[in-house]
Coordinates of C-alpha atoms and ligand atoms in Angstrom, one line a residue:
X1 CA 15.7 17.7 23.0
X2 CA 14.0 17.2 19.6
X3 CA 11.6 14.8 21.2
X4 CA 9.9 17.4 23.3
X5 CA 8.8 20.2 20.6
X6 CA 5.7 20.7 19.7
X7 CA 5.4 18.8 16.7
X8 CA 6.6 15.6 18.1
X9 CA 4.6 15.9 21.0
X10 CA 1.4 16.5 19.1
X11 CA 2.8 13.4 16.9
X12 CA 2.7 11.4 20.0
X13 CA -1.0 11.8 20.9
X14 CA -2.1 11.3 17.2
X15 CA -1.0 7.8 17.3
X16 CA -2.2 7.4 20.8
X17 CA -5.5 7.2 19.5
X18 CA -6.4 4.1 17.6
X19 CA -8.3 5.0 14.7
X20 CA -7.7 2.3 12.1
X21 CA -10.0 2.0 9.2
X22 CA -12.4 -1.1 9.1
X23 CA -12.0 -1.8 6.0
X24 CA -14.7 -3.5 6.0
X25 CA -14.8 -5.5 8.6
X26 CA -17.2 -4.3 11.4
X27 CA -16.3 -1.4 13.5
X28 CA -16.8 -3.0 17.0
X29 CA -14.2 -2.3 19.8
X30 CA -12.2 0.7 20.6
X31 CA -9.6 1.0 17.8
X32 CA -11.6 2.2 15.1
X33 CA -11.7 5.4 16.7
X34 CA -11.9 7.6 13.6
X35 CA -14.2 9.9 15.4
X36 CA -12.0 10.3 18.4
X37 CA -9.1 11.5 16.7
X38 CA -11.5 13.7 14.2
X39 CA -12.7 15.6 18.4
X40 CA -9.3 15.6 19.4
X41 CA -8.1 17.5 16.2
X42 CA -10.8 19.5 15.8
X43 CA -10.4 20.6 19.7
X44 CA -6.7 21.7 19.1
X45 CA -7.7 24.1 16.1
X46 CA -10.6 25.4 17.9
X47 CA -8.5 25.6 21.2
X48 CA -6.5 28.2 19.1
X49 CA -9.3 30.1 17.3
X50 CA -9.6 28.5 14.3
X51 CA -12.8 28.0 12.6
X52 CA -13.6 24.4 12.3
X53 CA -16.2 22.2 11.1
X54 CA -16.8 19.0 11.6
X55 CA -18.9 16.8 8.9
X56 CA -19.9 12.9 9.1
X57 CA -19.0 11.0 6.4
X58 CA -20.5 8.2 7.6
X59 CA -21.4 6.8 11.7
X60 CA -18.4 7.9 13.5
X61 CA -16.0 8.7 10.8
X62 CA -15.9 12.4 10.0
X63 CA -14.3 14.8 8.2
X64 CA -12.4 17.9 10.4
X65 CA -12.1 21.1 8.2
X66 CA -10.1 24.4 10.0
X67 CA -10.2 27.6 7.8
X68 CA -7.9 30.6 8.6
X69 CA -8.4 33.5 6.7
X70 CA -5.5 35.7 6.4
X71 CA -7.0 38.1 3.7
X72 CA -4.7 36.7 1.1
X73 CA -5.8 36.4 -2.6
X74 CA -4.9 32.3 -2.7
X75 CA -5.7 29.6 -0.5
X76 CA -3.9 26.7 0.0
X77 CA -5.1 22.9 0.7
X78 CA -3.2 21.5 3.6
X79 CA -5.3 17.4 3.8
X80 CA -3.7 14.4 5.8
X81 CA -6.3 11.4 5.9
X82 CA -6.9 10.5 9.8
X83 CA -7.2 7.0 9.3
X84 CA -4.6 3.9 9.4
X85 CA -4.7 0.2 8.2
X86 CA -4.7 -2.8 10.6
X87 CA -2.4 -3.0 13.0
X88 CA -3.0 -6.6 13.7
X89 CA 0.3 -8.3 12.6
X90 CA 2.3 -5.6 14.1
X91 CA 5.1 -6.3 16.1
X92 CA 4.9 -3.4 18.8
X93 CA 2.4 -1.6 20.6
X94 CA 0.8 0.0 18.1
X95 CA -0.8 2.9 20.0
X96 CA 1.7 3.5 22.6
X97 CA 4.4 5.8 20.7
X98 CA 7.3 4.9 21.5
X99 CA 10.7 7.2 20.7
X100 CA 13.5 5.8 19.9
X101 CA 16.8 6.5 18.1
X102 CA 15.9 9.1 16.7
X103 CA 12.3 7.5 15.4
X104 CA 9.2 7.3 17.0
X105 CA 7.0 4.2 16.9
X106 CA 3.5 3.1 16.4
X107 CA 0.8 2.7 14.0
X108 CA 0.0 5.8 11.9
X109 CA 3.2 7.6 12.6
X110 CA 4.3 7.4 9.3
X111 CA 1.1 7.0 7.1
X112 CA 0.3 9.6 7.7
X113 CA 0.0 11.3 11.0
X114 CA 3.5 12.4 10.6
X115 CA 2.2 14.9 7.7
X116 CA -1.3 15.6 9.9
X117 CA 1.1 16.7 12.9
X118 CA 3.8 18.7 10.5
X119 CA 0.9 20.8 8.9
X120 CA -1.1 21.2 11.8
X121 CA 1.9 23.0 13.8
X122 CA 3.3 24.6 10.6
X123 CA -0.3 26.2 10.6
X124 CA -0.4 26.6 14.3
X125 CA 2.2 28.2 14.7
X126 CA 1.3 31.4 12.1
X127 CA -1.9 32.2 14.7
X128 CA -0.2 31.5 17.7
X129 CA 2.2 33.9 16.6
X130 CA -0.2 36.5 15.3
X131 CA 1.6 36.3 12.2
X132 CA -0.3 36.3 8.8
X133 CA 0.2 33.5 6.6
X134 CA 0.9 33.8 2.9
X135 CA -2.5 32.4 1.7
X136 CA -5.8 31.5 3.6
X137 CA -5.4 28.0 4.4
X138 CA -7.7 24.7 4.6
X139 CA -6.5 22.0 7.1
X140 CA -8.2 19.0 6.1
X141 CA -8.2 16.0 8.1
X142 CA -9.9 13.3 6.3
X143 CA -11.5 10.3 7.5
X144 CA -11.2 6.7 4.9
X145 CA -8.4 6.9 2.7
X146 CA -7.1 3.6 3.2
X147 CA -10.0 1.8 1.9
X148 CA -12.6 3.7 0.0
X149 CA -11.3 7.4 -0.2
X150 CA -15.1 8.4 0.7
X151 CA -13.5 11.1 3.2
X152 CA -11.7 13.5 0.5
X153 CA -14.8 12.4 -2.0
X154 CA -17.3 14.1 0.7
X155 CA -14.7 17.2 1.3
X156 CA -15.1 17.8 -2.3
X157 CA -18.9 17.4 -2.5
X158 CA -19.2 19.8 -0.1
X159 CA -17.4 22.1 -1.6
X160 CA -13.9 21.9 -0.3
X161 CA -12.2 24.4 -2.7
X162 CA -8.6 25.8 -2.8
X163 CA -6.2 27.2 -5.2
X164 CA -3.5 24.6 -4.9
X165 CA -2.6 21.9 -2.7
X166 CA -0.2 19.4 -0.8
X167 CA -2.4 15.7 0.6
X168 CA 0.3 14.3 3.2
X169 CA 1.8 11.1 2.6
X170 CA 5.0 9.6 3.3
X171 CA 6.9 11.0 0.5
X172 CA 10.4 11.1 2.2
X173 CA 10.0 14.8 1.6
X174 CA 10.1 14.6 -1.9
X175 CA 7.3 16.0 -3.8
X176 CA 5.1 13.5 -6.1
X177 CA 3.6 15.3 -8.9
X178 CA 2.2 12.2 -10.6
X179 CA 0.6 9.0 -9.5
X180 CA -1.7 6.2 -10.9
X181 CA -5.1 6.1 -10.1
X182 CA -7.2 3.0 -9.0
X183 CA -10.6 1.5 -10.1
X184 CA -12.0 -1.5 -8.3
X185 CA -15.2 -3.8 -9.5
X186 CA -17.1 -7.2 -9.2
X187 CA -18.1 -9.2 -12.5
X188 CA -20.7 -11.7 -11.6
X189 CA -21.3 -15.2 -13.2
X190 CA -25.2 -16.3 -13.1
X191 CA -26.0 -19.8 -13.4
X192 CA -28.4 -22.6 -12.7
X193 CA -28.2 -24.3 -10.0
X194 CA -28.4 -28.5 -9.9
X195 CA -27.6 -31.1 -8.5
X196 CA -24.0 -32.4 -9.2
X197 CA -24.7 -35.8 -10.2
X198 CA -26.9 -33.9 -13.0
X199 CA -24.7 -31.1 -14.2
X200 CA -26.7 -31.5 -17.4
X201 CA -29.7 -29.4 -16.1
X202 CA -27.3 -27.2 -14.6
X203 CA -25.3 -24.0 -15.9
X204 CA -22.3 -23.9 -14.1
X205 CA -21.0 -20.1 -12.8
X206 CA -17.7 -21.4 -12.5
X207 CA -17.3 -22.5 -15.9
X208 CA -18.6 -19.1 -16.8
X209 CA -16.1 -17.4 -15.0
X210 CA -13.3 -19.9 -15.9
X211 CA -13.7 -18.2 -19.6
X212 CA -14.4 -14.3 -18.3
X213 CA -10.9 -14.3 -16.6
X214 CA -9.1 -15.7 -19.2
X215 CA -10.7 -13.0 -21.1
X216 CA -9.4 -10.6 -18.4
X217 CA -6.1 -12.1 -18.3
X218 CA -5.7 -11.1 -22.0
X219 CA -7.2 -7.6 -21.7
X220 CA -4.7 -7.5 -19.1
X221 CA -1.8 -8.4 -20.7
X222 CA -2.8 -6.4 -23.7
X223 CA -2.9 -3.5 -21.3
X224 CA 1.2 -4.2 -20.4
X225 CA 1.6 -3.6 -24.5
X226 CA 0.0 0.3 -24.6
X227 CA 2.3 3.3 -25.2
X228 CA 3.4 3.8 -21.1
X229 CA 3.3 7.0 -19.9
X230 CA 6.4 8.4 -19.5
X231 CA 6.9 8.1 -15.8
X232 CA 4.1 6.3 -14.4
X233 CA 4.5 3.2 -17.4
X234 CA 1.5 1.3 -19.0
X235 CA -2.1 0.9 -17.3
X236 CA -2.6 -2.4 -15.5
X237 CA -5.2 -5.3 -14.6
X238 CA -5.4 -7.6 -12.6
X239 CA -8.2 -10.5 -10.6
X240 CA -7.4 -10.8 -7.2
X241 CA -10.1 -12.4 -5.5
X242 CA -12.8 -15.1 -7.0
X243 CA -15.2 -16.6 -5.1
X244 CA -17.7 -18.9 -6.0
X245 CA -20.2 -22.1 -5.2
X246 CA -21.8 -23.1 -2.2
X247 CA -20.6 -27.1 -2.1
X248 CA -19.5 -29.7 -4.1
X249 CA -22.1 -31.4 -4.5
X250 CA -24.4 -28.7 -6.3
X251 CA -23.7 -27.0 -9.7
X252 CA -22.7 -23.9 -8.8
X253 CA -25.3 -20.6 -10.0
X254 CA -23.1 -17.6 -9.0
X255 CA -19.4 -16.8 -8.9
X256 CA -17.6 -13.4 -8.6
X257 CA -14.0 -11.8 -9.1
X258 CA -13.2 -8.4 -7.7
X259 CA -11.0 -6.6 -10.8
X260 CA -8.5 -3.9 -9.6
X261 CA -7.0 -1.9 -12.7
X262 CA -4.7 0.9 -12.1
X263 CA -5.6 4.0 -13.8
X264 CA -3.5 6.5 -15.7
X265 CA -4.0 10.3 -15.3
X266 CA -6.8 11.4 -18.0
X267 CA -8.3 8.1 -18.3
X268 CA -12.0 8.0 -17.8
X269 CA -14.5 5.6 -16.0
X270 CA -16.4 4.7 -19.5
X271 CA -12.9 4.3 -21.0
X272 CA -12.3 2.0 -18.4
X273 CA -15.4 -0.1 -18.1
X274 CA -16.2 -0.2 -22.6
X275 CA -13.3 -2.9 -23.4
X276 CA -14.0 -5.2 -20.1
X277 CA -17.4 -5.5 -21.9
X278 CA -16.4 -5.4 -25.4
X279 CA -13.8 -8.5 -24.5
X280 CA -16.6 -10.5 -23.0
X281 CA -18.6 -10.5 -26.0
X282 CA -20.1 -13.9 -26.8
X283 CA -20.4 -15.3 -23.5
X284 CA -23.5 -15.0 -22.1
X285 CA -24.7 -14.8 -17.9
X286 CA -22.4 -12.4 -16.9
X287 CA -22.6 -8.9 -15.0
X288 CA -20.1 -6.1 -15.0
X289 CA -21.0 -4.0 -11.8
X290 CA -20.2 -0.7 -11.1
X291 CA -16.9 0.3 -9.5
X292 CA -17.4 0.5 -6.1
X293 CA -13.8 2.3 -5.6
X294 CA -12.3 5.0 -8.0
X295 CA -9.9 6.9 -7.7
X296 CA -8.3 9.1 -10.6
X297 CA -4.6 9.2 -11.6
X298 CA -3.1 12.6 -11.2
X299 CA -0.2 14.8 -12.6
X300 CA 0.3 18.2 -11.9
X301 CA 2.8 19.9 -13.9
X302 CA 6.3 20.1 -12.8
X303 CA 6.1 24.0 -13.8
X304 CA 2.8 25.1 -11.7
X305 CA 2.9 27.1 -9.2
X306 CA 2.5 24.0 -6.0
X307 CA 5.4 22.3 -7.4
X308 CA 7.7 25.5 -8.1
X309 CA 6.8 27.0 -4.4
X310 CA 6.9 24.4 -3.0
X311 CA 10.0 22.8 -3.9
X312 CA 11.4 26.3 -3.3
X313 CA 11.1 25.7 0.3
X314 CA 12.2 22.3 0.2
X315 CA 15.6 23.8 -0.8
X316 CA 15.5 26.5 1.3
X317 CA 15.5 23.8 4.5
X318 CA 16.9 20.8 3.3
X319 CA 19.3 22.3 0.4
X320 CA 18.4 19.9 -1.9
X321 CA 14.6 18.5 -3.5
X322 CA 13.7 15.7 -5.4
X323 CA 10.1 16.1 -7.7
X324 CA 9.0 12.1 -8.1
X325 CA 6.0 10.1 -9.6
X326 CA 4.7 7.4 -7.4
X327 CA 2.3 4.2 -8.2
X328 CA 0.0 4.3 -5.4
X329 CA -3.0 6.5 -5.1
X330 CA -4.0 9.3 -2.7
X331 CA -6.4 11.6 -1.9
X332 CA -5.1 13.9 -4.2
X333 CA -6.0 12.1 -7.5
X334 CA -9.5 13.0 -5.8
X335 CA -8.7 17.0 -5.2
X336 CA -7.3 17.2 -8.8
X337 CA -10.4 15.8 -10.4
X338 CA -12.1 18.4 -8.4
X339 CA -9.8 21.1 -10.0
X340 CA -7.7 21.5 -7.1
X341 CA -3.9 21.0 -8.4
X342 CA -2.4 18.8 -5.2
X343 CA 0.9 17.3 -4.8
X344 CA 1.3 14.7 -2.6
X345 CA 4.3 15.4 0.2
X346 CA 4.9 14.3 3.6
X347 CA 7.7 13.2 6.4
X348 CA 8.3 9.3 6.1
X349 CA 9.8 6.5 4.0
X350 CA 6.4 4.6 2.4
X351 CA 8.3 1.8 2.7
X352 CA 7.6 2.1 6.5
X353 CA 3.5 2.2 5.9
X354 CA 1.4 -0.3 6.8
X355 CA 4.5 -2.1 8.2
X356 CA 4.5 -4.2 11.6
X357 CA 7.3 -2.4 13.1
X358 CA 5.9 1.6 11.6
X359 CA 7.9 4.5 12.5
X360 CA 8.9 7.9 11.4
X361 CA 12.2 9.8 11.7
X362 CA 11.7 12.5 13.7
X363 CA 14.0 14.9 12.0
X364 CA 11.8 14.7 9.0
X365 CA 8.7 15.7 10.9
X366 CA 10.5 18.6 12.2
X367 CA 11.9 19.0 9.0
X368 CA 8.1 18.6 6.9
X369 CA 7.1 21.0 9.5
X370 CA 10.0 23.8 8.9
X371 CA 8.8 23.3 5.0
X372 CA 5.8 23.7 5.1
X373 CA 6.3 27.0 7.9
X374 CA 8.6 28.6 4.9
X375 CA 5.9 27.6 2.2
X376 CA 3.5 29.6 4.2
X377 CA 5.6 32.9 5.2
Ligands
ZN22 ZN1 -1.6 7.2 3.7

């Protein structure tokens, strides 16, 4: 039965422990168990020899890094992020895995434990075996990609190196070469404060902000106009939360909007930031604070040697392989900044992420698994 080998069974116990990401909320209770499932991954590659270290990204979130050296001249990057979103709207038991028909439930199995589970056994399996892989390997298992990426950002600060690499996602097994990147700030409105029956001695942060986003809006729209790449289309921008005012009564001294624009691959932070400020121009109270989330775009070109071996194995177990650009961002927009060329593959429809009823097939976890066991040998 495929529900009892190895891979699906260490699928099971990855999303039998909770470890969603706050997200900002606080981390009280027993389902932000980042650190649990960091021990309990770090115990199964040291159970089996491997060298492993385990860092602290921040209280109870770490980072698990296995290294096995097999004397080869390359080493490969093999990074799933530990962490999931919510699981509050779900509509199952999100941390009892449940298989059936041929999927198995819960939250995580798709995004992306599936992937952590596939590249743990396909690793597994070559020193269980005593059998030499084709190039050293790095198992990274990353604490915070849902929210902040500070787990892969650490990885790299410490050094994480590697020739090439694949970050685990739910790709449907198809390789994605190319994907957007993300930048996320606040502009702040400053005021005077008054009462509202004398707006007069006031200066009123709303106001302020009423013109900055319609300033944004055009930047925004002007953005929608630019030459589009050819397969990831034009950079975007968009205000998605405002907040502002503390009652109706008083003339309002701060307000704030939180600016999400999606990156291309190439495009820099100053590139980014220089026409939000240049459009403001003229208006006067205003701050433009540094991103406080950035991720880069990334493209890795369709004839380097990650997307060429690895799609070779693709074929080789599934006969047929489809190279994709995506629009979300992963941890590997982070890894190719650092130099690392990483494709993003994995077992799982992303359709299924984040969802309230999550689930993975299991063929393709046995399948991600047998691809990324030929990648290797
Ligand atoms: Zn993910």
């Amino acid at each position: 039965m495929t529900e009892h080998t190895p891979v699906i069974r260490l699928l099971a116990d990855l999303v039998a422990i909770p470890s969603m990401n706050p997200m900002g909320r606080p981390r009280e209770g027993s389902s932000y168990s980042e650190g649990t499932l960091a021990a309990f991954v770090a115990a199964y590659l040291r159970d089996r020899g491997i060298r492993t270290e385990v860092t602290e990204v921040s209280e109870g979130r770490p980072n698990v890094i296995g290294y096995i050296d097999a004397g080869a001249a390359q080493t490969i990057l093999l990074e799933a992020h530990l962490d999931t979103v919510h699981a509050d709207s779900m509509e199952i038991d999100p941390f009892t895995p449940v298989l059936r028909d041929g999927r198995l439930y819960g939250r995580g199995s798709c995004d992306t434990k599936a992937s952590l589970a596939a590249f743990l056994r396909a690793a597994c399996d070559f020193v269980e075996s005593d059998r030499r892989p084709k190039y050293n390997i790095v198992l990274a298992a990353v604490s915070d990609e849902e929210y902040r990426f500070t787990g892969a950002r650490y990885a790299v600060s410490r050094g994480l190196r590697a020739d090439f690499g694949i970050a685990g996602e739910p790709t449907g097994l198809n390789i994605v070469r190319a994907h957007k990147g993300v930048t996320r700030w606040y502009i702040r409105a400053e005021g005077k404060a008054a009462h509202s029956a004398y707006p007069e001695r006031g200066v009123n942060a709303i106001y302020t902000m009423a013109h900055i986003v319609t300033r944004l809006e055009t930047l925004g729209n002007a953005l929608l106009r630019e030459k589009p790449h050819p397969f990831l289309g034009t950079p975007t921008l968009s205000v998605g939360v405002i907040e502002g005012g503390q009652a109706v009564n008083v003339v309002p001294d701060r307000c704030r909007v939180e600016v999400d624009r999606r990156t291309l691959p190439g495009e820099s932070r100053a590139g980014i930031l220089a026409p939000v400020r240049e459009s403001l121009r003229g208006l006067e109270g205003w701050v433009v604070e540094d991103p406080h989330l950035a991720v880069a775009g990334m493209e890795v070109p369709e004839n380097s040697p990650i997307v060429r071996t690895l799609a070779a194995s693709i074929h080789r177990v599934s006969g047929a392989c489809v190279v994709e650009t995506a629009h979300y961002a992963t941890d590997a927009g982070i890894y190719n900044e650092a130099g690392i060329p990483t494709v993003v593959f994995g077992p799982g429809d992303i359709a299924q992420a984040h969802t309230s009823v999550e689930h993975v097939e299991i063929s393709q976890v046995i399948r991600a698994e047998a691809i990324i066991r030929d990648l290797l040998s």
